[in-house]
mmCIF file of C-alpha atoms and ligand atoms in Angstrom:
data_model
loop_
_atom_site.group_PDB
_atom_site.id
_atom_site.type_symbol
_atom_site.label_atom_id
_atom_site.label_comp_id
_atom_site.label_asym_id
_atom_site.label_seq_id
_atom_site.Cartn_x
_atom_site.Cartn_y
_atom_site.Cartn_z
ATOM 1 C CA UNK A 28 180.666 25.626 85.972
ATOM 2 C CA UNK A 29 180.434 21.840 86.381
ATOM 3 C CA UNK A 30 177.567 19.940 84.836
ATOM 4 C CA UNK A 31 176.143 19.051 88.243
ATOM 5 C CA UNK A 32 176.138 22.685 89.361
ATOM 6 C CA UNK A 33 174.524 23.627 86.064
ATOM 7 C CA UNK A 34 171.730 21.160 86.737
ATOM 8 C CA UNK A 35 171.117 22.628 90.213
ATOM 9 C CA UNK A 36 171.020 26.128 88.785
ATOM 10 C CA UNK A 37 168.579 25.095 86.052
ATOM 11 C CA UNK A 38 166.338 23.777 88.796
ATOM 12 C CA UNK A 39 166.097 27.385 90.043
ATOM 13 C CA UNK A 40 165.789 28.918 86.595
ATOM 14 C CA UNK A 41 162.828 26.696 85.757
ATOM 15 C CA UNK A 42 161.524 26.782 89.332
ATOM 16 C CA UNK A 43 160.244 23.260 89.094
ATOM 17 C CA UNK A 44 159.697 20.790 91.899
ATOM 18 C CA UNK A 45 160.318 17.900 89.547
ATOM 19 C CA UNK A 46 163.943 16.784 89.846
ATOM 20 C CA UNK A 47 165.748 17.587 86.619
ATOM 21 C CA UNK A 48 168.153 15.335 84.778
ATOM 22 C CA UNK A 49 169.942 16.031 81.524
ATOM 23 C CA UNK A 50 167.421 13.805 79.762
ATOM 24 C CA UNK A 51 164.411 15.717 81.041
ATOM 25 C CA UNK A 52 162.199 16.715 78.134
ATOM 26 C CA UNK A 53 161.388 20.408 78.491
ATOM 27 C CA UNK A 54 157.942 20.007 76.950
ATOM 28 C CA UNK A 55 157.064 17.558 79.734
ATOM 29 C CA UNK A 56 157.585 20.222 82.381
ATOM 30 C CA UNK A 57 154.537 22.160 83.341
ATOM 31 C CA UNK A 58 156.836 25.102 84.090
ATOM 32 C CA UNK A 59 158.358 25.279 80.584
ATOM 33 C CA UNK A 60 156.587 28.396 79.323
ATOM 34 C CA UNK A 61 157.562 31.764 77.882
ATOM 35 C CA UNK A 62 158.737 33.013 81.281
ATOM 36 C CA UNK A 63 161.006 29.993 81.681
ATOM 37 C CA UNK A 64 162.319 30.601 78.196
ATOM 38 C CA UNK A 65 163.057 34.198 79.144
ATOM 39 C CA UNK A 66 164.792 33.155 82.363
ATOM 40 C CA UNK A 67 166.839 30.580 80.396
ATOM 41 C CA UNK A 68 167.950 33.241 77.907
ATOM 42 C CA UNK A 69 169.006 35.513 80.774
ATOM 43 C CA UNK A 70 170.767 32.608 82.566
ATOM 44 C CA UNK A 71 172.838 31.669 79.495
ATOM 45 C CA UNK A 72 173.719 35.301 78.845
ATOM 46 C CA UNK A 73 174.771 36.152 82.408
ATOM 47 C CA UNK A 74 176.613 32.955 83.326
ATOM 48 C CA UNK A 75 178.117 31.810 80.041
ATOM 49 C CA UNK A 76 177.978 34.942 77.890
ATOM 50 C CA UNK A 77 176.010 32.881 75.391
ATOM 51 C CA UNK A 78 173.467 34.873 73.407
ATOM 52 C CA UNK A 79 170.309 33.164 72.283
ATOM 53 C CA UNK A 80 166.962 34.745 71.418
ATOM 54 C CA UNK A 81 163.348 33.606 71.588
ATOM 55 C CA UNK A 82 163.346 32.087 68.135
ATOM 56 C CA UNK A 83 166.141 29.698 69.221
ATOM 57 C CA UNK A 84 163.947 28.304 71.995
ATOM 58 C CA UNK A 85 161.991 25.707 69.956
ATOM 59 C CA UNK A 86 165.295 23.998 69.089
ATOM 60 C CA UNK A 87 165.836 23.271 72.805
ATOM 61 C CA UNK A 88 164.185 19.922 73.513
ATOM 62 C CA UNK A 89 165.958 18.647 76.636
ATOM 63 C CA UNK A 90 167.980 20.046 79.536
ATOM 64 C CA UNK A 91 170.996 18.564 77.739
ATOM 65 C CA UNK A 92 170.322 20.916 74.797
ATOM 66 C CA UNK A 93 170.542 23.894 77.151
ATOM 67 C CA UNK A 94 173.760 22.496 78.651
ATOM 68 C CA UNK A 95 175.211 22.177 75.128
ATOM 69 C CA UNK A 96 174.395 25.825 74.452
ATOM 70 C CA UNK A 97 176.290 26.657 77.650
ATOM 71 C CA UNK A 98 179.241 24.659 76.326
ATOM 72 C CA UNK A 99 179.006 21.971 79.036
ATOM 73 C CA UNK B 2 172.333 75.456 60.678
ATOM 74 C CA UNK B 3 170.743 75.371 64.084
ATOM 75 C CA UNK B 4 173.950 75.828 66.110
ATOM 76 C CA UNK B 5 177.417 77.364 65.977
ATOM 77 C CA UNK B 6 180.739 75.761 66.838
ATOM 78 C CA UNK B 7 181.011 77.977 69.915
ATOM 79 C CA UNK B 8 178.018 76.073 71.316
ATOM 80 C CA UNK B 9 179.266 72.987 73.180
ATOM 81 C CA UNK B 10 177.146 69.959 73.969
ATOM 82 C CA UNK B 11 178.006 66.862 76.000
ATOM 83 C CA UNK B 12 176.728 63.629 74.479
ATOM 84 C CA UNK B 13 177.136 60.498 76.606
ATOM 85 C CA UNK B 14 176.894 57.064 75.006
ATOM 86 C CA UNK B 15 178.272 58.627 71.832
ATOM 87 C CA UNK B 16 180.109 55.455 70.774
ATOM 88 C CA UNK B 17 176.957 53.656 69.664
ATOM 89 C CA UNK B 18 173.286 53.781 68.730
ATOM 90 C CA UNK B 19 171.221 56.772 69.812
ATOM 91 C CA UNK B 20 174.144 58.719 71.315
ATOM 92 C CA UNK B 21 176.156 58.312 68.139
ATOM 93 C CA UNK B 22 173.229 59.484 66.000
ATOM 94 C CA UNK B 23 172.722 62.490 68.303
ATOM 95 C CA UNK B 24 176.405 63.487 68.152
ATOM 96 C CA UNK B 25 176.414 63.224 64.335
ATOM 97 C CA UNK B 26 173.264 65.318 64.027
ATOM 98 C CA UNK B 27 174.515 68.045 66.398
ATOM 99 C CA UNK B 28 177.781 68.286 64.453
ATOM 100 C CA UNK B 29 175.868 68.370 61.178
ATOM 101 C CA UNK B 30 173.857 71.278 62.550
ATOM 102 C CA UNK B 31 177.043 73.185 63.333
ATOM 103 C CA UNK B 32 177.568 72.552 67.063
ATOM 104 C CA UNK B 33 180.639 71.302 68.931
ATOM 105 C CA UNK B 34 180.262 68.011 70.774
ATOM 106 C CA UNK B 35 182.145 66.471 73.685
ATOM 107 C CA UNK B 36 181.570 62.754 73.034
ATOM 108 C CA UNK B 37 181.763 60.459 76.074
ATOM 109 C CA UNK B 38 181.911 56.641 76.241
ATOM 110 C CA UNK B 39 184.278 53.866 77.367
ATOM 111 C CA UNK B 40 185.340 52.565 73.939
ATOM 112 C CA UNK B 41 187.901 54.914 72.483
ATOM 113 C CA UNK B 42 188.120 53.051 69.154
ATOM 114 C CA UNK B 43 184.396 53.537 68.590
ATOM 115 C CA UNK B 44 184.632 57.233 69.434
ATOM 116 C CA UNK B 45 187.478 57.606 66.942
ATOM 117 C CA UNK B 46 185.345 55.890 64.309
ATOM 118 C CA UNK B 47 182.582 58.365 65.103
ATOM 119 C CA UNK B 48 184.967 61.265 64.620
ATOM 120 C CA UNK B 49 185.845 60.002 61.150
ATOM 121 C CA UNK B 50 182.132 59.825 60.271
ATOM 122 C CA UNK B 51 181.441 63.432 61.329
ATOM 123 C CA UNK B 52 180.502 66.138 58.848
ATOM 124 C CA UNK B 53 183.083 68.292 60.628
ATOM 125 C CA UNK B 54 185.498 66.089 62.651
ATOM 126 C CA UNK B 55 187.270 69.109 64.191
ATOM 127 C CA UNK B 56 184.112 69.902 66.157
ATOM 128 C CA UNK B 57 184.030 66.518 67.911
ATOM 129 C CA UNK B 58 186.047 66.099 71.109
ATOM 130 C CA UNK B 59 186.608 62.623 72.525
ATOM 131 C CA UNK B 60 186.467 61.912 76.264
ATOM 132 C CA UNK B 61 186.920 58.294 77.334
ATOM 133 C CA UNK B 62 185.161 57.660 80.622
ATOM 134 C CA UNK B 63 183.313 54.933 82.502
ATOM 135 C CA UNK B 64 180.339 56.830 83.899
ATOM 136 C CA UNK B 65 179.325 54.031 86.249
ATOM 137 C CA UNK B 66 182.539 54.295 88.297
ATOM 138 C CA UNK B 67 182.857 56.758 91.176
ATOM 139 C CA UNK B 68 179.481 58.338 90.471
ATOM 140 C CA UNK B 69 179.863 60.711 93.404
ATOM 141 C CA UNK B 70 182.644 62.494 91.532
ATOM 142 C CA UNK B 71 180.697 63.028 88.284
ATOM 143 C CA UNK B 72 179.822 66.651 89.126
ATOM 144 C CA UNK B 73 183.561 67.354 89.493
ATOM 145 C CA UNK B 74 184.163 65.557 86.226
ATOM 146 C CA UNK B 75 181.718 67.924 84.499
ATOM 147 C CA UNK B 76 183.558 70.839 86.090
ATOM 148 C CA UNK B 77 186.868 69.683 84.587
ATOM 149 C CA UNK B 78 185.149 69.391 81.191
ATOM 150 C CA UNK B 79 183.854 72.945 81.566
ATOM 151 C CA UNK B 80 187.368 74.175 82.399
ATOM 152 C CA UNK B 81 188.572 72.484 79.220
ATOM 153 C CA UNK B 82 185.755 73.393 76.789
ATOM 154 C CA UNK B 83 183.874 76.315 78.330
ATOM 155 C CA UNK B 84 180.286 76.586 79.499
ATOM 156 C CA UNK B 85 177.917 74.043 78.029
ATOM 157 C CA UNK B 86 174.864 74.814 75.917
ATOM 158 C CA UNK B 87 173.322 71.407 76.557
ATOM 159 C CA UNK B 88 173.709 67.724 77.274
ATOM 160 C CA UNK B 89 172.162 64.581 75.793
ATOM 161 C CA UNK B 90 172.469 61.678 78.224
ATOM 162 C CA UNK B 91 172.281 58.619 75.945
ATOM 163 C CA UNK B 92 174.452 56.084 77.810
ATOM 164 C CA UNK B 93 172.666 53.032 79.131
ATOM 165 C CA UNK B 94 172.391 49.291 79.355
ATOM 166 C CA UNK B 95 169.560 46.798 79.367
ATOM 167 C CA UNK B 96 169.234 43.087 80.040
ATOM 168 C CA UNK B 97 166.422 40.664 80.655
ATOM 169 C CA UNK B 98 165.367 41.235 84.233
ATOM 170 C CA UNK B 99 163.155 38.236 84.760
ATOM 171 C CA UNK B 100 162.140 38.064 88.409
ATOM 172 C CA UNK B 101 163.611 34.550 88.408
ATOM 173 C CA UNK B 102 167.041 35.502 87.235
ATOM 174 C CA UNK B 103 167.754 38.877 88.821
ATOM 175 C CA UNK B 104 170.331 39.428 91.535
ATOM 176 C CA UNK B 105 171.232 42.512 93.543
ATOM 177 C CA UNK B 106 174.597 43.205 91.905
ATOM 178 C CA UNK B 107 173.165 43.213 88.359
ATOM 179 C CA UNK B 108 170.379 45.467 89.588
ATOM 180 C CA UNK B 109 172.907 47.914 91.002
ATOM 181 C CA UNK B 110 174.974 47.835 87.808
ATOM 182 C CA UNK B 111 171.935 48.782 85.760
ATOM 183 C CA UNK B 112 170.812 51.522 88.113
ATOM 184 C CA UNK B 113 174.331 52.952 88.181
ATOM 185 C CA UNK B 114 174.473 53.733 84.475
ATOM 186 C CA UNK B 115 170.738 54.135 83.743
ATOM 187 C CA UNK B 116 169.750 56.189 86.799
ATOM 188 C CA UNK B 117 172.520 57.337 89.164
ATOM 189 C CA UNK B 118 174.983 58.431 86.468
ATOM 190 C CA UNK B 119 172.464 60.654 84.622
ATOM 191 C CA UNK B 120 171.400 62.096 87.964
ATOM 192 C CA UNK B 121 174.947 63.092 88.952
ATOM 193 C CA UNK B 122 175.910 64.217 85.445
ATOM 194 C CA UNK B 123 172.803 66.424 85.633
ATOM 195 C CA UNK B 124 173.939 67.753 89.009
ATOM 196 C CA UNK B 125 177.250 68.721 87.433
ATOM 197 C CA UNK B 126 175.954 70.335 84.298
ATOM 198 C CA UNK B 127 173.042 72.119 85.975
ATOM 199 C CA UNK B 128 175.507 73.898 88.265
ATOM 200 C CA UNK B 129 175.150 77.428 86.919
ATOM 201 C CA UNK B 130 178.913 77.814 86.753
ATOM 202 C CA UNK B 131 179.095 75.000 84.198
ATOM 203 C CA UNK B 132 176.373 76.016 81.737
ATOM 204 C CA UNK B 133 175.365 79.078 79.716
ATOM 205 C CA UNK B 134 172.284 79.720 81.880
ATOM 206 C CA UNK B 135 169.230 80.819 79.902
ATOM 207 C CA UNK B 136 168.887 78.569 76.849
ATOM 208 C CA UNK B 137 170.616 75.598 78.432
ATOM 209 C CA UNK B 138 168.872 72.315 77.614
ATOM 210 C CA UNK B 139 169.294 68.818 79.074
ATOM 211 C CA UNK B 140 167.754 65.753 77.430
ATOM 212 C CA UNK B 141 167.870 62.269 78.956
ATOM 213 C CA UNK B 142 166.860 59.084 77.169
ATOM 214 C CA UNK B 143 164.378 57.063 79.162
ATOM 215 C CA UNK B 144 162.271 54.353 77.512
ATOM 216 C CA UNK B 145 158.670 53.497 76.722
ATOM 217 C CA UNK B 146 159.295 50.704 79.245
ATOM 218 C CA UNK B 147 159.504 53.463 81.834
ATOM 219 C CA UNK B 148 155.793 54.061 81.310
ATOM 220 C CA UNK B 149 154.342 50.864 79.917
ATOM 221 C CA UNK B 150 156.635 47.973 80.863
ATOM 222 C CA UNK B 151 156.711 44.599 79.163
ATOM 223 C CA UNK B 152 157.548 41.381 80.984
ATOM 224 C CA UNK B 153 161.190 40.722 81.759
ATOM 225 C CA UNK B 154 162.027 44.397 82.221
ATOM 226 C CA UNK B 155 161.546 44.678 85.975
ATOM 227 C CA UNK B 156 164.839 46.432 86.735
ATOM 228 C CA UNK B 157 165.163 48.508 83.567
ATOM 229 C CA UNK B 158 161.610 49.781 83.996
ATOM 230 C CA UNK B 159 162.395 50.832 87.554
ATOM 231 C CA UNK B 160 165.420 52.861 86.512
ATOM 232 C CA UNK B 161 163.751 54.402 83.440
ATOM 233 C CA UNK B 162 160.490 55.385 85.156
ATOM 234 C CA UNK B 163 162.460 56.882 88.035
ATOM 235 C CA UNK B 164 164.509 58.896 85.556
ATOM 236 C CA UNK B 165 161.420 60.454 83.928
ATOM 237 C CA UNK B 166 159.991 61.809 87.168
ATOM 238 C CA UNK B 167 163.362 62.780 88.634
ATOM 239 C CA UNK B 168 164.057 64.901 85.539
ATOM 240 C CA UNK B 169 160.592 66.429 85.756
ATOM 241 C CA UNK B 170 161.245 67.472 89.346
ATOM 242 C CA UNK B 171 164.663 68.878 88.440
ATOM 243 C CA UNK B 172 163.145 70.848 85.544
ATOM 244 C CA UNK B 173 161.097 72.789 88.099
ATOM 245 C CA UNK B 174 164.218 73.622 90.093
ATOM 246 C CA UNK B 175 166.258 75.012 87.234
ATOM 247 C CA UNK B 176 163.538 76.853 85.321
ATOM 248 C CA UNK B 177 164.283 79.845 87.571
ATOM 249 C CA UNK B 178 167.431 80.552 85.583
ATOM 250 C CA UNK B 179 166.066 79.569 82.171
ATOM 251 C CA UNK B 180 167.396 76.013 81.868
ATOM 252 C CA UNK B 181 165.215 73.288 80.341
ATOM 253 C CA UNK B 182 165.117 69.557 81.133
ATOM 254 C CA UNK B 183 163.241 66.891 79.153
ATOM 255 C CA UNK B 184 163.201 63.144 78.491
ATOM 256 C CA UNK B 185 162.587 61.148 75.334
ATOM 257 C CA UNK B 186 161.229 57.614 75.587
ATOM 258 C CA UNK B 187 161.655 55.404 72.536
ATOM 259 C CA UNK B 188 160.180 51.933 72.143
ATOM 260 C CA UNK B 189 162.008 49.724 69.615
ATOM 261 C CA UNK B 190 164.814 51.410 67.731
ATOM 262 C CA UNK B 191 167.369 49.502 65.662
ATOM 263 C CA UNK B 192 170.672 49.951 67.509
ATOM 264 C CA UNK B 193 173.350 47.532 68.791
ATOM 265 C CA UNK B 194 171.249 47.273 71.969
ATOM 266 C CA UNK B 195 168.317 45.699 70.127
ATOM 267 C CA UNK B 196 169.823 43.999 67.055
ATOM 268 C CA UNK B 197 173.060 42.204 66.314
ATOM 269 C CA UNK B 198 175.167 39.441 67.779
ATOM 270 C CA UNK B 199 175.358 40.764 71.337
ATOM 271 C CA UNK B 200 171.647 41.114 71.744
ATOM 272 C CA UNK B 201 169.271 38.829 73.593
ATOM 273 C CA UNK B 202 166.337 41.238 73.574
ATOM 274 C CA UNK B 203 163.993 40.457 70.764
ATOM 275 C CA UNK B 204 160.498 41.517 70.015
ATOM 276 C CA UNK B 205 158.805 40.867 66.731
ATOM 277 C CA UNK B 206 155.328 41.792 67.832
ATOM 278 C CA UNK B 207 154.639 43.923 64.769
ATOM 279 C CA UNK B 208 151.264 45.127 66.003
ATOM 280 C CA UNK B 209 153.026 47.099 68.696
ATOM 281 C CA UNK B 210 155.023 48.967 66.055
ATOM 282 C CA UNK B 211 152.709 50.102 63.251
ATOM 283 C CA UNK B 212 155.629 51.737 61.397
ATOM 284 C CA UNK B 213 158.067 48.887 62.190
ATOM 285 C CA UNK B 214 161.162 49.380 64.326
ATOM 286 C CA UNK B 215 162.555 52.904 64.413
ATOM 287 C CA UNK B 216 165.861 54.286 63.183
ATOM 288 C CA UNK B 217 168.327 55.991 65.515
ATOM 289 C CA UNK B 218 167.664 59.250 63.630
ATOM 290 C CA UNK B 219 163.996 59.115 64.615
ATOM 291 C CA UNK B 220 165.198 59.675 68.177
ATOM 292 C CA UNK B 221 168.178 61.940 67.545
ATOM 293 C CA UNK B 222 165.994 64.364 65.551
ATOM 294 C CA UNK B 223 163.757 64.793 68.585
ATOM 295 C CA UNK B 224 166.733 65.164 70.937
ATOM 296 C CA UNK B 225 168.326 67.832 68.729
ATOM 297 C CA UNK B 226 165.027 69.688 68.519
ATOM 298 C CA UNK B 227 164.701 69.687 72.321
ATOM 299 C CA UNK B 228 168.318 70.845 72.635
ATOM 300 C CA UNK B 229 167.658 73.774 70.278
ATOM 301 C CA UNK B 230 165.980 77.103 70.943
ATOM 302 C CA UNK B 231 163.070 75.978 68.779
ATOM 303 C CA UNK B 232 161.955 74.135 71.913
ATOM 304 C CA UNK B 233 162.435 77.179 74.154
ATOM 305 C CA UNK B 234 158.938 76.867 75.632
ATOM 306 C CA UNK B 235 159.236 73.141 76.407
ATOM 307 C CA UNK B 236 160.453 71.763 79.728
ATOM 308 C CA UNK B 237 159.624 69.017 82.204
ATOM 309 C CA UNK B 238 158.219 66.779 79.470
ATOM 310 C CA UNK B 239 158.721 63.203 78.358
ATOM 311 C CA UNK B 240 158.280 62.511 74.646
ATOM 312 C CA UNK B 241 157.304 58.994 73.627
ATOM 313 C CA UNK B 242 158.673 57.826 70.272
ATOM 314 C CA UNK B 243 156.950 54.539 69.542
ATOM 315 C CA UNK B 244 155.254 54.739 66.116
ATOM 316 C CA UNK B 245 151.977 55.159 67.930
ATOM 317 C CA UNK B 246 151.600 51.522 68.871
ATOM 318 C CA UNK B 247 152.757 50.796 72.333
ATOM 319 C CA UNK B 248 152.120 53.370 74.993
HETATM 320 N N1 LIG C 312 167.458 51.054 71.184
HETATM 321 C C1 LIG C 312 166.244 51.082 71.703
HETATM 322 O O1 LIG C 312 165.314 50.486 71.169
HETATM 323 C C2 LIG C 312 165.986 51.861 72.964
HETATM 324 C C3 LIG C 312 164.652 51.973 73.379
HETATM 325 C C4 LIG C 312 164.376 52.690 74.538
HETATM 326 C C5 LIG C 312 165.391 53.261 75.246
HETATM 327 N N2 LIG C 312 166.691 53.136 74.834
HETATM 328 C C6 LIG C 312 167.734 53.759 75.643
HETATM 329 O O2 LIG C 312 168.535 54.606 74.866
HETATM 330 C C7 LIG C 312 169.845 54.672 75.401
HETATM 331 C C8 LIG C 312 170.840 54.367 74.294
HETATM 332 O O3 LIG C 312 170.600 53.072 73.823
HETATM 333 P P1 LIG C 312 171.195 52.511 72.452
HETATM 334 O O4 LIG C 312 170.104 51.724 71.812
HETATM 335 O O5 LIG C 312 171.868 53.587 71.723
HETATM 336 O O6 LIG C 312 172.244 51.443 73.050
HETATM 337 P P2 LIG C 312 173.751 51.110 72.627
HETATM 338 O O7 LIG C 312 173.901 51.178 71.145
HETATM 339 O O8 LIG C 312 174.066 49.850 73.331
HETATM 340 O O9 LIG C 312 174.593 52.305 73.256
HETATM 341 C C9 LIG C 312 174.778 52.443 74.628
HETATM 342 C C10 LIG C 312 175.821 53.486 74.881
HETATM 343 O O10 LIG C 312 176.009 53.641 76.275
HETATM 344 C C11 LIG C 312 177.384 53.681 76.555
HETATM 345 N N3 LIG C 312 177.657 53.170 77.899
HETATM 346 C C12 LIG C 312 177.178 52.023 78.460
HETATM 347 N N4 LIG C 312 177.700 51.850 79.688
HETATM 348 C C13 LIG C 312 178.516 52.906 79.906
HETATM 349 C C14 LIG C 312 179.370 53.295 80.999
HETATM 350 N N5 LIG C 312 179.472 52.545 82.115
HETATM 351 N N6 LIG C 312 180.079 54.456 80.897
HETATM 352 C C15 LIG C 312 180.001 55.197 79.767
HETATM 353 N N7 LIG C 312 179.223 54.888 78.717
HETATM 354 C C16 LIG C 312 178.505 53.753 78.783
HETATM 355 C C17 LIG C 312 178.006 52.781 75.491
HETATM 356 O O11 LIG C 312 179.348 53.144 75.249
HETATM 357 P P3 LIG C 312 180.637 52.253 75.647
HETATM 358 O O12 LIG C 312 180.223 50.813 75.628
HETATM 359 O O13 LIG C 312 181.656 52.601 74.603
HETATM 360 O O14 LIG C 312 181.012 52.747 77.002
HETATM 361 C C18 LIG C 312 177.167 53.137 74.277
HETATM 362 O O15 LIG C 312 177.690 54.258 73.620
HETATM 363 C C19 LIG C 312 169.866 53.687 76.563
HETATM 364 O O16 LIG C 312 169.627 54.362 77.764
HETATM 365 C C20 LIG C 312 168.697 52.783 76.257
HETATM 366 O O17 LIG C 312 168.187 52.196 77.437
HETATM 367 C C21 LIG C 312 167.001 52.441 73.693
#
């Protein structure tokens, strides 16, 4: 998956109307809650076979951090 | 010893977790077990762990492929091993089914192994020509999520709750010839599904589990009891194994 496609997909995972960039701070998004965290975990697992769990979530500060986890 | 080696049981999902624990316990109690899963290396490992390895028979099979033919598959197993005394259906998968991340194909994949495969394995083994008749016992593993779902389990809950009531209905059909059908529904048991490097499910809400997370044996003991004649008056039930906290 290309980085641009990743960004578009994250837009759907987080279901936010605010346009995401790699610099977007997750804490600034109203939608960044436990359900978004859960959807992010499922997204990384299904698309990149990357396993993270809830306790890894606080270490994710920006969209870039999620992309790094995905290896992009 | 609860069983003899002439008494054959099918255990699906025997390569890991609850199925493995059930196969080991049945063998320990003297029975013969036909152990089914996809990973042959894991089944061979299981054989080496058995109290009596000669009583464990390995069958490598992907139960989510060609589900329509599973009743015939059971028939071929019966031709090979004789009529079955029981079956423990312990194969299954789970993943986070957040309503945001689900898609139809993943949903089908889960239903195939968690609902359709047990249904058609049951069809095969409940054919009177394939089991011993009176005294036959079938146990399927459902989940506490099948009764009291947590968030993120939309698909899994659907398959597991359907399984409980499907098995209850079937139990009423086969009681006429003395066969019994039950489910067990664990909450959080330490197995490769819930701990370890391949796992994304995590739940450390200790209040829900007054006795902590369970061991595989906590479930296999109940399964073996339901498979035995000690449970001869019990059918159509679903036993929750959750340390009293969740459901
Ligand atoms: N652990 C828990 O806390 C818990 C709680 C409630 C319910 N359950 C249920 O208990 C059952 C067993 O879970 P577990 O914890 O023992 O999980 P596990 O350790 O992951 O074992 C799952 C087993 O299912 C087999 N399996 C999966 N897909 C298969 C397929 N397509 N064909 C044949 N075999 C297949 C696997 O074998 P191969 O990969 O070798 O094929 C493995 O032996 C599942 O139905 C699960 O939903 C577990």
